[in-house]
CSV table of C-alpha atoms in Angstrom, one decimal:
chain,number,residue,atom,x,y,z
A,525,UNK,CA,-31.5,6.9,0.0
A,526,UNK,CA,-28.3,6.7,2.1
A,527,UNK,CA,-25.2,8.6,1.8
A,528,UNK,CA,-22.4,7.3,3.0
A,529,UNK,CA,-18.7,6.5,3.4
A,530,UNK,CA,-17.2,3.0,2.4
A,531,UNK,CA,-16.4,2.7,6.3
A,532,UNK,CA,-19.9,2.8,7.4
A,533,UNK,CA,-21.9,1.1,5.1
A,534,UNK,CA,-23.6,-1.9,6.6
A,535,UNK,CA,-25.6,-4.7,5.0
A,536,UNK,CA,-29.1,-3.9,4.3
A,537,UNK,CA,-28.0,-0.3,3.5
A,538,UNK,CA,-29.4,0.9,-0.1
A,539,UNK,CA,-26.5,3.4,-1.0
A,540,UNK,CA,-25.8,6.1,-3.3
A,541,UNK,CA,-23.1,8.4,-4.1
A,542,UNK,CA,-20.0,9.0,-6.3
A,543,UNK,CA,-17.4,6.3,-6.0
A,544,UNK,CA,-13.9,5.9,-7.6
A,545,UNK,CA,-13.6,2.4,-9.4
A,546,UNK,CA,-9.7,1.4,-8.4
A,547,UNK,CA,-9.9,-1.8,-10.6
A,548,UNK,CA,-12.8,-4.0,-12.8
A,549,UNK,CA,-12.6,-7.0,-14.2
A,550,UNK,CA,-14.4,-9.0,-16.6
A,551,UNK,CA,-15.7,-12.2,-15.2
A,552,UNK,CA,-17.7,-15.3,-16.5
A,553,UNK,CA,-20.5,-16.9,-14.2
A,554,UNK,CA,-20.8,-20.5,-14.1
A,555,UNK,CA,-24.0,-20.2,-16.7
A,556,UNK,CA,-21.3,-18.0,-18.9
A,557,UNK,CA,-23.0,-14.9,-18.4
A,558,UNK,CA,-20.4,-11.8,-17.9
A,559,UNK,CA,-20.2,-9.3,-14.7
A,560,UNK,CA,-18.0,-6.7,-13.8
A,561,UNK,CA,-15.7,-7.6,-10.5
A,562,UNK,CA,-14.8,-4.1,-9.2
A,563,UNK,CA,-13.3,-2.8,-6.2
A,564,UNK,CA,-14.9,0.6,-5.2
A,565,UNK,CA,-12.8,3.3,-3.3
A,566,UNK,CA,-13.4,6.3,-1.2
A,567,UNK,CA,-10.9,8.2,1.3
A,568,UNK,CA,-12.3,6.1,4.0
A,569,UNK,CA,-11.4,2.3,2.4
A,570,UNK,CA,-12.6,-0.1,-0.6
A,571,UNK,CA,-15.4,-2.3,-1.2
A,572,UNK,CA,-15.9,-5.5,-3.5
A,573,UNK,CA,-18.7,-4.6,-5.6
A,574,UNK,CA,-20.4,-6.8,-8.5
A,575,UNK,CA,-22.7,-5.7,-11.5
A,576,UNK,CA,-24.5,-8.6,-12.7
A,577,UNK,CA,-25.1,-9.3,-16.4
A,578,UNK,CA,-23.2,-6.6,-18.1
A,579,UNK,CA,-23.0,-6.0,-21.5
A,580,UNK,CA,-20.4,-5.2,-24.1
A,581,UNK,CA,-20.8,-1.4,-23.6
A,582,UNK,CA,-20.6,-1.6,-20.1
A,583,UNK,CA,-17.2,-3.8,-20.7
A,584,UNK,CA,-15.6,-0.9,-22.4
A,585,UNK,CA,-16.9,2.4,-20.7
A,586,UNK,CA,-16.0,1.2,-17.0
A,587,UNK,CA,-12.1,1.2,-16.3
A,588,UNK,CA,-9.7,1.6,-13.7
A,589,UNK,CA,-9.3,5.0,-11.9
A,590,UNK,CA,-13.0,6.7,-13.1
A,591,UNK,CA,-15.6,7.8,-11.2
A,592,UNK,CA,-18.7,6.6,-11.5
A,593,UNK,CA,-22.4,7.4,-9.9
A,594,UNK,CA,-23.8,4.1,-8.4
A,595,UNK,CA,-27.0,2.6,-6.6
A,596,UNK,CA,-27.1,-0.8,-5.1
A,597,UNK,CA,-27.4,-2.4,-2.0
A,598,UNK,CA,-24.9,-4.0,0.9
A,599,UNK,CA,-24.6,-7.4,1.3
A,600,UNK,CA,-22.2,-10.0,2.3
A,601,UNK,CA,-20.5,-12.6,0.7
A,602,UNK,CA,-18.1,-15.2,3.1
A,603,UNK,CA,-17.9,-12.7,5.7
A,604,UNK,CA,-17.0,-9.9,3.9
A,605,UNK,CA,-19.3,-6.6,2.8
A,606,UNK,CA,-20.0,-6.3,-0.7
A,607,UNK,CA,-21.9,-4.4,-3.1
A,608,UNK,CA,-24.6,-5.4,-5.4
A,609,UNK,CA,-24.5,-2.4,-8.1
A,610,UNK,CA,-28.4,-2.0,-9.3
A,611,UNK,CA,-27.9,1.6,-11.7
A,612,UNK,CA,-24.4,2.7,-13.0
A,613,UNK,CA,-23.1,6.1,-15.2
A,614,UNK,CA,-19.9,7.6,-15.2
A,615,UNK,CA,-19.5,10.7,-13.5
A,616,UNK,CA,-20.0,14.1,-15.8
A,617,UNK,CA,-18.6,17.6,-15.5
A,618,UNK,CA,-22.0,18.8,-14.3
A,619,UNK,CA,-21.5,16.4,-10.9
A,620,UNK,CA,-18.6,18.7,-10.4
A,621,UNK,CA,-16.4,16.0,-8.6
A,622,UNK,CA,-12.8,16.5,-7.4
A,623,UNK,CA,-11.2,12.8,-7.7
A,624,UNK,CA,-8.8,13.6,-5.0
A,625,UNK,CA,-11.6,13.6,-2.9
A,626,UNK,CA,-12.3,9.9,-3.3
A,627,UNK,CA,-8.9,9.3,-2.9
A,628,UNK,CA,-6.9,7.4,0.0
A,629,UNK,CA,-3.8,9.2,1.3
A,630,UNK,CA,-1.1,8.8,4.0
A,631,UNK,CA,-2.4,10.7,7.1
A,632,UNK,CA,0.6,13.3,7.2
A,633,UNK,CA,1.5,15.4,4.4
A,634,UNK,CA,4.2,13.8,1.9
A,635,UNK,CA,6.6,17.0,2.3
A,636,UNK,CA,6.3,16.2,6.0
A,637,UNK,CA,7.1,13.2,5.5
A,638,UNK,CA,9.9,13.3,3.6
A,639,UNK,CA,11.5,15.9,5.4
A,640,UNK,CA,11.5,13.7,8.8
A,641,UNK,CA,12.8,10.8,6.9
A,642,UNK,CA,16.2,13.2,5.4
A,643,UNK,CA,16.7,14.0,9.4
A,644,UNK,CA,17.4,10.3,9.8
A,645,UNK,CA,20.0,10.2,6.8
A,646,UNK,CA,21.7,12.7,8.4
A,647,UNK,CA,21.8,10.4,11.6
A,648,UNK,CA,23.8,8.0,9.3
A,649,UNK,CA,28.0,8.9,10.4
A,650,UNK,CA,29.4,6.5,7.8
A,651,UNK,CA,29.8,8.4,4.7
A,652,UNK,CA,29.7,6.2,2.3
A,653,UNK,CA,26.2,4.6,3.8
A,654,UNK,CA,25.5,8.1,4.4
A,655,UNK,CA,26.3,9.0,0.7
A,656,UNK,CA,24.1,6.5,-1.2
A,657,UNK,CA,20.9,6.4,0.8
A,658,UNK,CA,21.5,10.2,0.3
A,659,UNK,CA,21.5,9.8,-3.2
A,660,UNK,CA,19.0,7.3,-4.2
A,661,UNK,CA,16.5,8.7,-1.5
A,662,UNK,CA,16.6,13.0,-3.2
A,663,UNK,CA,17.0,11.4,-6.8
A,664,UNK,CA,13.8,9.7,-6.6
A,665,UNK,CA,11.9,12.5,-4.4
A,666,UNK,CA,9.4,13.7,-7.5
A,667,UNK,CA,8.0,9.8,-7.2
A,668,UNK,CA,8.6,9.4,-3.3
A,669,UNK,CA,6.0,11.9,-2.6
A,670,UNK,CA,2.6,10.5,-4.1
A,671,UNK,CA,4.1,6.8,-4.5
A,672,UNK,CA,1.8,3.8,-2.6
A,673,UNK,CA,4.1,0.7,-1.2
A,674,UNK,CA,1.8,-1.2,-3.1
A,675,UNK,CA,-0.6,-1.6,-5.9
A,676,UNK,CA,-3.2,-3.5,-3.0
A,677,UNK,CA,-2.7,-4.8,0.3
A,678,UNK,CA,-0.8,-2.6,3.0
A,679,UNK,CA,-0.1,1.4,2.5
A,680,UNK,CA,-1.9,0.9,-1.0
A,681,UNK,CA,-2.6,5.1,-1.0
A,682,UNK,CA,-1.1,8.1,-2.1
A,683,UNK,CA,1.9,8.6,-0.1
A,684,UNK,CA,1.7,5.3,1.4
A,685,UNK,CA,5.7,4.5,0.6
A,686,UNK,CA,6.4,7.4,2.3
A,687,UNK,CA,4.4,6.6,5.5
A,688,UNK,CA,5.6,3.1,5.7
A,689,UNK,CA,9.7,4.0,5.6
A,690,UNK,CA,8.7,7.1,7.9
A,691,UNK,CA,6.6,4.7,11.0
A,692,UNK,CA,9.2,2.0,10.0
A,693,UNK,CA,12.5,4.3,10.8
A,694,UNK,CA,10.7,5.3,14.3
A,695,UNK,CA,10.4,1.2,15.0
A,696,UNK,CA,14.1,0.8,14.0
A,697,UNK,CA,15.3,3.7,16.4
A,698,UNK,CA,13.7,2.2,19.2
A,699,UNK,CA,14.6,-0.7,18.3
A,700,UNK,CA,18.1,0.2,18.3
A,701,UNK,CA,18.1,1.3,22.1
A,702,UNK,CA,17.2,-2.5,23.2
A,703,UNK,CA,19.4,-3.8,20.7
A,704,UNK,CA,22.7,-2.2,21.3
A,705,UNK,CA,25.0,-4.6,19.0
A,706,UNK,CA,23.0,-3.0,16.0
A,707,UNK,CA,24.4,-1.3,13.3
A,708,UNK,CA,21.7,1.9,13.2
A,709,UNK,CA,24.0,3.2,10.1
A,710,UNK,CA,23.0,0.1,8.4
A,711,UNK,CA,19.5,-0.2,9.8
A,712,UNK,CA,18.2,3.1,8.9
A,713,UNK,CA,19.8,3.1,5.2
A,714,UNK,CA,18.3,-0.5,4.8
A,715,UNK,CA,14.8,0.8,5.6
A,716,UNK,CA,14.8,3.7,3.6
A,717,UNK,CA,15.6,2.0,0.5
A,718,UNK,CA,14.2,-1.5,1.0
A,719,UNK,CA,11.1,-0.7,-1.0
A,720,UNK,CA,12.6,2.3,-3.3
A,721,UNK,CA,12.6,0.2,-6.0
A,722,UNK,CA,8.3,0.0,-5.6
A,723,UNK,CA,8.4,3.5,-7.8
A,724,UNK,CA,10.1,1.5,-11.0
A,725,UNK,CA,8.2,-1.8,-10.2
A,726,UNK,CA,4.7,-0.1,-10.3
A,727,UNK,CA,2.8,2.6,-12.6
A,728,UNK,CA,1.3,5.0,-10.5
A,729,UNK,CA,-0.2,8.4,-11.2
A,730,UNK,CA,0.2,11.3,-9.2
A,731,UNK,CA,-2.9,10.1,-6.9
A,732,UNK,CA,-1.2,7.1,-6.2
A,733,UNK,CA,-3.4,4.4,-7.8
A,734,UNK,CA,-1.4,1.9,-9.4
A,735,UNK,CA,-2.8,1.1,-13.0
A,736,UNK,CA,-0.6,-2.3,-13.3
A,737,UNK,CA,2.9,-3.4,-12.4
A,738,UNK,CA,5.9,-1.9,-15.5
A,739,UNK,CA,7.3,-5.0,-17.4
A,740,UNK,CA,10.2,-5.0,-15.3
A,741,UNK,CA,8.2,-4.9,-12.3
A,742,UNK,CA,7.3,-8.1,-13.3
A,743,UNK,CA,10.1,-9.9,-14.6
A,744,UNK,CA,12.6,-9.1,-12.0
A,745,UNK,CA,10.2,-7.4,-9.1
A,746,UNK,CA,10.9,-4.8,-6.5
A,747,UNK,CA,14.0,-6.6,-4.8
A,748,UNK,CA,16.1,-7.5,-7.9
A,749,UNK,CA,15.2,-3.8,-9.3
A,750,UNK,CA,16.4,-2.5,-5.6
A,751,UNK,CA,19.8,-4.2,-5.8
A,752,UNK,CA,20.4,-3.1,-9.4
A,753,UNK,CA,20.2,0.5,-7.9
A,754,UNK,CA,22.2,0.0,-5.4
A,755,UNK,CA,24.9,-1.7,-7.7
A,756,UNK,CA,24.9,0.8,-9.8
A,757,UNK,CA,24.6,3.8,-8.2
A,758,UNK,CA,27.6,2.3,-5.8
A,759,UNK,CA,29.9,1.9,-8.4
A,760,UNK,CA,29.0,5.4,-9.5
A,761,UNK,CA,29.3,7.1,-6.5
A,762,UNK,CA,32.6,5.0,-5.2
A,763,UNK,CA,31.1,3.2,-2.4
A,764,UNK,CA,33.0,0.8,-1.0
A,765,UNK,CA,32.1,-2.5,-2.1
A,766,UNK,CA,31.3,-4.2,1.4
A,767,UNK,CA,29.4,-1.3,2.5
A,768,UNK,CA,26.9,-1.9,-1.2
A,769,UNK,CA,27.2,-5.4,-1.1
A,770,UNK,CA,25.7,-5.2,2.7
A,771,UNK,CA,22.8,-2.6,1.9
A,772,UNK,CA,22.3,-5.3,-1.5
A,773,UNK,CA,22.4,-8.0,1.2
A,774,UNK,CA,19.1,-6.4,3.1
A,775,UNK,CA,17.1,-5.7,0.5
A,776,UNK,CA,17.5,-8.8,-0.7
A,777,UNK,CA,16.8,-10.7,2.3
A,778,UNK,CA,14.1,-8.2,3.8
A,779,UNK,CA,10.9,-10.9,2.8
A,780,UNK,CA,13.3,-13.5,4.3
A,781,UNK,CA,10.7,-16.6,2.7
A,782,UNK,CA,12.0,-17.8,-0.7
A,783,UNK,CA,8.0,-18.1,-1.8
A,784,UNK,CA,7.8,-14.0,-1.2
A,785,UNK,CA,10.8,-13.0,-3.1
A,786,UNK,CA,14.1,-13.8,-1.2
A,787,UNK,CA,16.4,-15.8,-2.4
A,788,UNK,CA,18.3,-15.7,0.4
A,789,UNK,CA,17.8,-15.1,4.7
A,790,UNK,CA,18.9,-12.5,6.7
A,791,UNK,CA,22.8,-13.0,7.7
A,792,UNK,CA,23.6,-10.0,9.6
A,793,UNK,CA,21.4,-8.7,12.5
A,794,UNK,CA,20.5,-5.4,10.9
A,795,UNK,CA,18.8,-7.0,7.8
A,796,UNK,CA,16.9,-9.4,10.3
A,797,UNK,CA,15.7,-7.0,12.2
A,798,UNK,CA,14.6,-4.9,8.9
A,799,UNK,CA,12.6,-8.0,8.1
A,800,UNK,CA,10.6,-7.4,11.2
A,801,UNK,CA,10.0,-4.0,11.4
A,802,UNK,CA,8.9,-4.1,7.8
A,803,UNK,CA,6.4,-6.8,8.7
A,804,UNK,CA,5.3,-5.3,12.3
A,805,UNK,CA,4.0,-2.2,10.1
A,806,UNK,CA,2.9,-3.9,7.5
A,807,UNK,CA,0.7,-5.5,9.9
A,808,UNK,CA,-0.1,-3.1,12.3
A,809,UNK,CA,-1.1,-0.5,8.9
A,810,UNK,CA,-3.6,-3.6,8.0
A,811,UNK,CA,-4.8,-4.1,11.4
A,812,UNK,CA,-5.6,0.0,11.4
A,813,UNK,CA,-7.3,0.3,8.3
A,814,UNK,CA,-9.5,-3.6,9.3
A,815,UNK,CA,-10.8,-1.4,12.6
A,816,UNK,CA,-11.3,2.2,11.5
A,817,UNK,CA,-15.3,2.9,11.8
A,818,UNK,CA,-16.1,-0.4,13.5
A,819,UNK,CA,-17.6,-0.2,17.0
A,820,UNK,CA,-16.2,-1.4,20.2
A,821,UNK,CA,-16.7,-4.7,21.0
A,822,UNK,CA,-17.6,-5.7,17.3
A,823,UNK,CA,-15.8,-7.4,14.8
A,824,UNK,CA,-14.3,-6.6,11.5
A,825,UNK,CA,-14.9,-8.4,8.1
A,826,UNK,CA,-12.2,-10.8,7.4
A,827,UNK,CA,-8.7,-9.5,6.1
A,828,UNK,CA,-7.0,-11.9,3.6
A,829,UNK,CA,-3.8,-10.8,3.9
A,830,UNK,CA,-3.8,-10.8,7.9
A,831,UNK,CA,-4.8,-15.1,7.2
A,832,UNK,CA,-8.4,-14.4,7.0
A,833,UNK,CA,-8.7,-13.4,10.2
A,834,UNK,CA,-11.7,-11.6,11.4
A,835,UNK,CA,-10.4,-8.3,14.2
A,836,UNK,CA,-11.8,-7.4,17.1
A,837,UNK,CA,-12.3,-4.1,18.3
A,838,UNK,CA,-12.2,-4.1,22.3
A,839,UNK,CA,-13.9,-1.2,24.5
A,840,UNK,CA,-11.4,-1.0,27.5
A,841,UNK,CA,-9.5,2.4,27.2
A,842,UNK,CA,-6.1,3.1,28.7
A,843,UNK,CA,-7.6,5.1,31.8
């Protein structure tokens, strides 16, 4: 019997171990006979896994964020590993398992973190953009430190909000050196609270698994929530109304496609490059996490969210 990590497991392998289950569902076959859908997590990544013909007690006693003792084998299903689960328990206090074990995290600490992205407010010379992003950024630091960006897709781990404004703010300061008409006041307040609206959007526990989106997460999402801060908090505060407006202006414009959530385009040049940078790490964080533990000159499975596409890992080093 193998053990192994989620990022090694290769079809044919018969694997068992401890796994976290991040989310189950309840599915119907086409002959009407139920199964459990369930993504399987580790530190090192997730896995699709499927137990066949499940019955009502196994409906109820598997949820989302529990560990559980599996055995099954790898396979592959349209390109992509999967698991077939043959035996199932939950995990007991005599397995002696630490959950934070099995879960994904940011690869720098969050109080690290945090404290690199405060040196970059206090780049900001305008007060008033100075004195919001202040504000909004320590009022919500509790959340900011174990919050994902999202409940799946890129920086989905604990600390992953954190990670992504932290790489993103690097992009934008060199960015800024090419790009000398930019407003780097606006730029760097725009990417630090673009997505600080994910921490009301989403319910996350203090491991950073997301257990659904909050009700007004839903009905308005992360971008209308973001603005309403903004508003808000500007009127409190006395910031002058262009300067809010603007920084309302970027978050509302940062997805720039109508279909993902923005109503309206970039119209300044700071909110179009934020649009960017957000997706070049978004993009470069899924391209990471599609390549760790697969071998030079091999391919990854295919990654949904980067169009299917299946990555290749080359073997030519810098030297």
């Amino acid at each position: 019997m193998e053990v192994k990590k989620i990022n090694e497991f290769v079809v044919g392998d018969y694997i068992e171990g401890f796994f976290l289950i991040k989310s189950v569902n309840i599915k119907t076959t086409n002959n009407n006979k139920k199964y459990l859908d369930i993504t399987l997590s580790d530190k090192t990544g997730e896995i699709n896994a499927k137990m066949w013909d499940c019955t009502e007690e196994d409906e109820s006693k598997y949820k989302d964020n529990c560990m559980i003792k599996i055995r099954g084998n790898v396979t592959e299903w349209q390109g992509n590993n999967q698991f077939k689960i043959d035996r199932i328990r939950l995990a007991n206090d005599e397995d002696d398992i630490n959950i934070e074990e099995y879960v994904q995290a940011a690869p720098e600490d969050p109080k690290f973190m945090y404290g690199e992205i405060l040196k970059y407010i206090d780049k900001i010379k305008n007060p008033d953009i100075n004195k919001i992003t202040s504000h909004v950024f320590k009022e919500n630091k509790d959340k900011l430190l174990y919050y994902p960006a999202a409940k799946s897709n890129h920086h989905a781990i604990r600390s992953g909000l954190l990670y992504h404004i932290k790489r993103m703010l690097m992009t934008a300061e060199k960015l800024s050196e090419v790009y000398l008409n930019i407003n780097k006041d606006f730029l760097f307040a725009g990417v630090i609270l673009h997505d600080v609206a994910k921490i009301y959007e989403m319910d996350s526990n203090e491991l950073g698994i997301v257990s659904d989106y909050t009700n007004e997460g839903q009905l308005l999402g992360h971008i209308i929530q973001g603005i309403k801060i903004i508003d808000k908090e500007g009127e409190k505060l006395g910031i002058d109304r262009e300067v809010s407006m603007l920084l309302q202006h970027m978050i509302l414009s940062h997805h720039n496609e109508p279909e993902f959530g923005s109503p309206k385009r970039p119209m300044i040049p700071e909110a179009e490059l934020l649009h960017y940078i957000d997706m070049i790490d978004a993009r470069m964080y899924d391209m990471e996490k599609a390549l760790e533990g697969i071998e030079p000159k091999q391919f990854s499975d295919r990654v949904w969210v980067l169009n299917n596409r299946r990555l290749y890992k080359p073997a030519v080093n810098e030297e």
